[in-house]
């Protein structure tokens, strides 16, 4: 069954669970708009969260024939695929003295909100950089295949030639870049719902769209501004902490004396026949367990959990424009 987080919230009687769902939705436009197929049942002994599906590789074609002749046979091509949902989230601990004396800033609520933001951020990172493989440079291994992996050999992977590496070049080349972007988007089956990129690329695209009159913004159901290019929502995927530093989820290459700093834009069409999330059966894509402050025990523990993955049913419903020049070559 297809379900969004907004729909999952409706069936929840617990107000805390509803607030947790809303916090996830506020923290990520992707999570707010993504449709989940909640049909996964754990496998033998509950050891796997596999999701099997058929991916359309090449659509069918039609033709005309003359009297007393046959059609030339041609078939749509499809491929059986499997992907995995992963269990992500984390726990936190708060001493009951701090919880009871935290005043205007509720310590439990603060810790829960931060854990939700971290989990949402981690999911977005997997949507781009995940891989089910045990190894792979630039990937989050042992998770599920994200867009970078899924689209690595797709026909909808296009290399950019536009140069937006300086403000002056953006002024000169914005029309050429938007032509290139529109040409890339035309390869997809239908208008995409969302373009995913990093903050630097979003600033460049915003500048180009504004110059051409294709930039707009409005507010979502939470009052958060959402930016659009020609009616397509724009998402800054943000950063993640890699253990030593915060880095962009959608990477920008480091410039050198011979190379520009380049990055990518991902386009997705959301739907059960396109790009969608996967989750276990039932409506609890997200679970939260908040501590009982009236129970014995000095240290109270809570945790937040998201069980999800992604699938691309049709390779024409997503694509990536790669190698967009957004930083100039270094001088030394």
Coordinates of C-alpha atoms in Angstrom, one line a residue:
X1 CA 0.0 0.0 0.0
X2 CA 1.3 3.5 -0.8
X3 CA 1.6 5.8 2.1
X4 CA 3.2 9.1 2.9
X5 CA 4.4 10.3 6.3
X6 CA 1.4 12.7 6.5
X7 CA -1.0 9.7 6.0
X8 CA 1.0 7.6 8.5
X9 CA 0.4 10.3 11.1
X10 CA -3.4 10.1 10.7
X11 CA -3.6 6.6 12.1
X12 CA -1.6 7.4 15.2
X13 CA -3.4 8.0 18.5
X14 CA -0.3 8.9 20.4
X15 CA 0.3 12.6 20.2
X16 CA 4.1 12.1 20.8
X17 CA 4.3 9.8 17.8
X18 CA 2.4 12.4 15.7
X19 CA 4.9 15.1 16.8
X20 CA 7.8 12.9 15.9
X21 CA 6.3 12.3 12.4
X22 CA 5.9 16.1 11.9
X23 CA 9.5 16.7 13.0
X24 CA 10.7 14.3 10.4
X25 CA 8.6 16.0 7.8
X26 CA 9.8 19.4 8.8
X27 CA 13.4 18.3 8.7
X28 CA 13.3 16.9 5.1
X29 CA 11.2 17.9 2.1
X30 CA 12.2 14.6 0.6
X31 CA 10.8 12.6 3.5
X32 CA 7.7 14.8 3.5
X33 CA 6.9 14.2 -0.2
X34 CA 8.2 10.6 -0.7
X35 CA 5.7 7.8 -1.1
X36 CA 6.4 4.6 0.7
X37 CA 5.3 1.1 -0.4
X38 CA 4.8 -0.4 3.1
X39 CA 4.7 -4.0 2.0
X40 CA 7.9 -5.5 3.3
X41 CA 7.7 -8.6 5.6
X42 CA 10.8 -9.8 7.3
X43 CA 12.2 -13.0 5.8
X44 CA 13.0 -16.3 7.4
X45 CA 13.7 -15.8 11.1
X46 CA 13.1 -12.1 10.6
X47 CA 16.7 -11.6 9.3
X48 CA 16.0 -9.6 6.1
X49 CA 14.0 -6.6 4.9
X50 CA 14.2 -7.4 1.2
X51 CA 11.9 -5.8 -1.4
X52 CA 11.6 -7.4 -4.8
X53 CA 10.3 -5.5 -7.9
X54 CA 10.5 -5.4 -11.7
X55 CA 12.3 -2.4 -13.2
X56 CA 11.3 -1.2 -16.6
X57 CA 14.5 -0.8 -18.7
X58 CA 13.2 -0.1 -22.2
X59 CA 9.5 0.7 -22.9
X60 CA 7.5 -0.9 -25.7
X61 CA 7.1 0.7 -29.1
X62 CA 4.3 0.8 -31.6
X63 CA 4.3 1.1 -35.4
X64 CA 2.0 0.9 -38.4
X65 CA 1.7 -2.0 -40.9
X66 CA 0.3 -2.4 -44.4
X67 CA -2.3 -4.8 -45.6
X68 CA -1.0 -8.4 -45.8
X69 CA 2.1 -7.6 -43.7
X70 CA 3.1 -8.3 -40.1
X71 CA 4.3 -6.0 -37.4
X72 CA 8.0 -6.1 -36.7
X73 CA 8.1 -7.6 -33.2
X74 CA 9.6 -5.6 -30.4
X75 CA 9.3 -6.1 -26.7
X76 CA 9.6 -3.9 -23.6
X77 CA 12.6 -4.9 -21.5
X78 CA 12.4 -5.3 -17.8
X79 CA 14.7 -6.6 -15.1
X80 CA 14.0 -8.2 -11.8
X81 CA 15.6 -6.2 -8.9
X82 CA 15.8 -6.4 -5.2
X83 CA 16.7 -3.8 -2.6
X84 CA 16.8 -3.6 1.1
X85 CA 15.2 -1.5 3.8
X86 CA 17.6 -0.6 6.6
X87 CA 17.0 0.2 10.2
X88 CA 18.4 3.6 11.1
X89 CA 18.1 6.0 14.1
X90 CA 19.6 6.2 17.5
X91 CA 19.1 6.5 21.2
X92 CA 19.8 9.2 23.8
X93 CA 20.0 9.4 27.6
X94 CA 19.0 12.2 29.9
X95 CA 19.3 12.3 33.7
X96 CA 15.9 12.8 35.3
X97 CA 17.3 15.8 37.3
X98 CA 18.1 17.6 34.1
X99 CA 14.8 16.5 32.5
X100 CA 12.9 17.9 35.5
X101 CA 14.8 21.1 35.8
X102 CA 15.4 22.0 32.1
X103 CA 13.0 24.9 32.2
X104 CA 12.0 26.6 29.0
X105 CA 14.2 24.3 26.9
X106 CA 12.8 20.8 27.4
X107 CA 15.9 18.6 27.4
X108 CA 14.0 15.5 26.3
X109 CA 12.3 17.3 23.4
X110 CA 15.6 18.8 22.4
X111 CA 17.5 15.5 22.4
X112 CA 14.6 13.8 20.5
X113 CA 14.5 16.6 17.9
X114 CA 18.3 16.4 17.3
X115 CA 18.2 12.6 16.9
X116 CA 15.3 13.0 14.4
X117 CA 17.3 15.5 12.4
X118 CA 20.3 13.2 12.4
X119 CA 18.2 10.3 11.2
X120 CA 16.6 12.3 8.5
X121 CA 20.0 13.6 7.3
X122 CA 21.3 10.0 7.3
X123 CA 18.4 8.8 5.2
X124 CA 19.0 11.6 2.6
X125 CA 22.7 10.6 2.5
X126 CA 21.7 7.0 1.8
X127 CA 19.2 8.1 -0.9
X128 CA 22.2 9.7 -2.8
X129 CA 25.3 7.7 -1.6
X130 CA 24.1 4.4 -0.4
X131 CA 25.2 1.0 -1.7
X132 CA 24.4 -2.5 -0.8
X133 CA 28.0 -3.5 -1.6
X134 CA 30.4 -4.2 1.2
X135 CA 32.9 -1.7 -0.2
X136 CA 33.1 1.3 -2.5
X137 CA 34.8 4.7 -2.3
X138 CA 32.4 7.6 -1.9
X139 CA 29.5 5.3 -0.9
X140 CA 27.9 4.4 2.4
X141 CA 28.4 0.7 2.2
X142 CA 26.2 -2.1 3.5
X143 CA 23.0 -0.1 3.2
X144 CA 20.8 0.2 0.1
X145 CA 21.6 1.4 -3.4
X146 CA 21.1 5.1 -3.7
X147 CA 20.7 7.3 -6.8
X148 CA 24.4 7.6 -7.4
X149 CA 24.7 3.8 -7.7
X150 CA 21.4 3.2 -9.4
X151 CA 22.0 5.8 -12.1
X152 CA 25.7 5.1 -12.7
X153 CA 25.0 3.3 -16.0
X154 CA 21.6 4.8 -16.8
X155 CA 20.7 6.4 -20.1
X156 CA 19.5 9.4 -18.1
X157 CA 23.0 10.2 -16.8
X158 CA 24.2 13.2 -18.7
X159 CA 27.5 15.1 -18.5
X160 CA 27.3 18.9 -18.3
X161 CA 29.3 21.3 -20.5
X162 CA 28.1 24.6 -18.9
X163 CA 30.5 26.7 -16.9
X164 CA 29.0 28.5 -13.9
X165 CA 32.3 28.7 -12.0
X166 CA 32.2 32.5 -11.4
X167 CA 29.4 35.1 -11.1
X168 CA 30.5 36.7 -14.4
X169 CA 30.3 33.3 -16.2
X170 CA 26.9 32.7 -14.6
X171 CA 25.7 36.0 -16.1
X172 CA 27.1 34.9 -19.5
X173 CA 26.1 31.2 -19.5
X174 CA 22.8 31.0 -17.6
X175 CA 20.7 30.6 -20.7
X176 CA 23.0 27.9 -22.0
X177 CA 22.9 26.1 -18.7
X178 CA 19.1 26.2 -18.4
X179 CA 18.9 24.9 -22.0
X180 CA 21.2 22.1 -21.0
X181 CA 19.1 21.4 -17.9
X182 CA 15.9 21.4 -19.8
X183 CA 17.4 19.1 -22.4
X184 CA 18.4 16.7 -19.6
X185 CA 15.0 16.8 -18.0
X186 CA 13.4 16.1 -21.4
X187 CA 15.0 12.6 -21.3
X188 CA 12.9 11.6 -18.4
X189 CA 9.4 10.1 -18.6
X190 CA 7.3 13.0 -17.4
X191 CA 8.2 16.2 -15.5
X192 CA 10.2 15.3 -12.3
X193 CA 8.9 16.3 -8.9
X194 CA 12.2 17.3 -7.4
X195 CA 15.7 18.3 -8.1
X196 CA 18.3 17.3 -5.5
X197 CA 21.7 19.0 -5.1
X198 CA 24.0 20.6 -2.7
X199 CA 23.8 24.2 -1.4
X200 CA 26.4 25.6 -3.7
X201 CA 24.6 24.2 -6.8
X202 CA 21.3 25.4 -5.5
X203 CA 22.7 28.9 -5.2
X204 CA 23.9 28.7 -8.9
X205 CA 20.6 27.3 -10.1
X206 CA 18.6 29.9 -8.2
X207 CA 20.7 32.6 -9.8
X208 CA 20.2 31.2 -13.3
X209 CA 16.4 30.6 -12.8
X210 CA 15.9 34.1 -11.3
X211 CA 17.7 35.7 -14.3
X212 CA 15.5 33.8 -16.7
X213 CA 12.2 34.3 -14.8
X214 CA 11.7 30.6 -13.9
X215 CA 12.3 30.9 -10.2
X216 CA 9.5 30.8 -7.6
X217 CA 8.9 29.9 -4.0
X218 CA 6.0 29.2 -1.7
X219 CA 5.4 27.7 1.7
X220 CA 4.7 24.1 2.5
X221 CA 2.1 22.9 5.1
X222 CA 4.5 23.8 7.9
X223 CA 5.2 27.4 6.6
X224 CA 8.7 26.5 5.4
X225 CA 9.7 28.1 2.1
X226 CA 10.1 25.7 -0.8
X227 CA 12.0 26.9 -3.9
X228 CA 11.0 25.9 -7.5
X229 CA 12.5 25.9 -10.9
X230 CA 9.8 25.9 -13.6
X231 CA 7.4 24.3 -11.1
X232 CA 10.0 21.6 -10.0
X233 CA 10.8 21.6 -6.3
X234 CA 14.5 22.2 -5.4
X235 CA 16.1 20.4 -2.5
X236 CA 19.4 21.3 -0.8
X237 CA 20.4 17.8 0.4
X238 CA 22.5 19.4 3.1
X239 CA 25.6 18.0 4.9
X240 CA 26.4 14.9 6.9
X241 CA 29.1 14.2 9.5
X242 CA 31.6 11.7 8.2
X243 CA 33.3 11.1 11.6
X244 CA 35.8 14.0 11.2
X245 CA 34.0 16.8 9.4
X246 CA 30.7 17.9 7.9
X247 CA 30.7 17.4 4.2
X248 CA 28.1 17.9 1.4
X249 CA 25.8 14.9 0.7
X250 CA 26.0 15.7 -3.0
X251 CA 29.8 16.2 -3.4
X252 CA 31.6 19.0 -5.1
X253 CA 35.0 18.0 -6.4
X254 CA 38.1 19.9 -5.3
X255 CA 39.4 22.3 -7.9
X256 CA 43.0 22.1 -9.1
X257 CA 45.1 24.0 -11.5
X258 CA 43.8 21.8 -14.3
X259 CA 40.3 21.0 -13.2
X260 CA 37.1 22.9 -12.1
X261 CA 35.2 22.1 -9.0
X262 CA 32.1 20.2 -10.3
X263 CA 28.9 18.8 -8.8
X264 CA 25.7 17.0 -9.8
X265 CA 21.9 17.5 -9.9
X266 CA 19.6 14.5 -9.4
X267 CA 16.1 14.5 -10.8
X268 CA 13.3 12.2 -9.5
X269 CA 9.7 11.5 -10.3
X270 CA 8.0 10.3 -7.2
X271 CA 5.4 7.4 -7.3
X272 CA 5.0 3.7 -7.0
X273 CA 5.7 3.3 -10.7
X274 CA 8.7 5.6 -10.4
X275 CA 11.0 6.5 -7.5
X276 CA 9.6 5.7 -4.1
X277 CA 10.4 4.6 -0.5
X278 CA 10.0 1.2 0.9
X279 CA 9.0 0.2 4.4
X280 CA 7.6 -2.7 6.5
X281 CA 4.0 -3.6 6.5
X282 CA 1.7 -1.4 8.6
X283 CA 1.8 2.4 9.0
X284 CA 4.7 2.8 11.4
X285 CA 7.5 3.9 9.0
X286 CA 8.8 5.8 12.0
X287 CA 8.9 4.6 15.6
X288 CA 9.7 6.6 18.7
X289 CA 10.1 5.4 22.3
X290 CA 10.2 8.2 24.8
X291 CA 11.1 7.6 28.5
X292 CA 8.6 7.5 31.4
X293 CA 9.8 10.1 33.9
X294 CA 7.6 8.6 36.6
X295 CA 9.2 5.2 36.4
X296 CA 12.2 4.2 38.6
X297 CA 15.7 4.9 37.3
X298 CA 18.0 7.9 37.4
X299 CA 18.9 8.0 33.7
X300 CA 16.1 8.0 31.2
X301 CA 16.6 6.6 27.7
X302 CA 14.7 7.2 24.5
X303 CA 15.2 6.3 20.9
X304 CA 13.9 7.1 17.4
X305 CA 13.9 4.7 14.5
X306 CA 13.2 4.9 10.7
X307 CA 13.0 1.7 8.7
X308 CA 13.2 2.5 5.0
X309 CA 14.9 2.1 1.7
X310 CA 14.3 3.3 -1.9
X311 CA 13.4 1.7 -5.3
X312 CA 13.4 3.0 -8.8
X313 CA 10.7 1.1 -10.8
X314 CA 11.4 2.9 -14.2
X315 CA 14.9 4.1 -15.2
X316 CA 13.3 6.9 -17.1
X317 CA 11.8 8.4 -13.9
X318 CA 15.1 9.5 -12.5
X319 CA 18.4 11.0 -13.9
X320 CA 21.5 12.8 -13.0
X321 CA 23.2 15.8 -14.7
X322 CA 26.9 15.4 -13.7
X323 CA 30.1 17.5 -13.9
X324 CA 28.5 20.9 -13.6
X325 CA 31.3 23.5 -13.2
X326 CA 30.6 25.7 -10.1
X327 CA 34.1 26.5 -8.8
X328 CA 37.0 27.9 -10.8
X329 CA 40.3 26.2 -11.2
X330 CA 42.8 27.0 -8.5
X331 CA 45.7 29.3 -9.1
X332 CA 48.3 27.1 -7.3

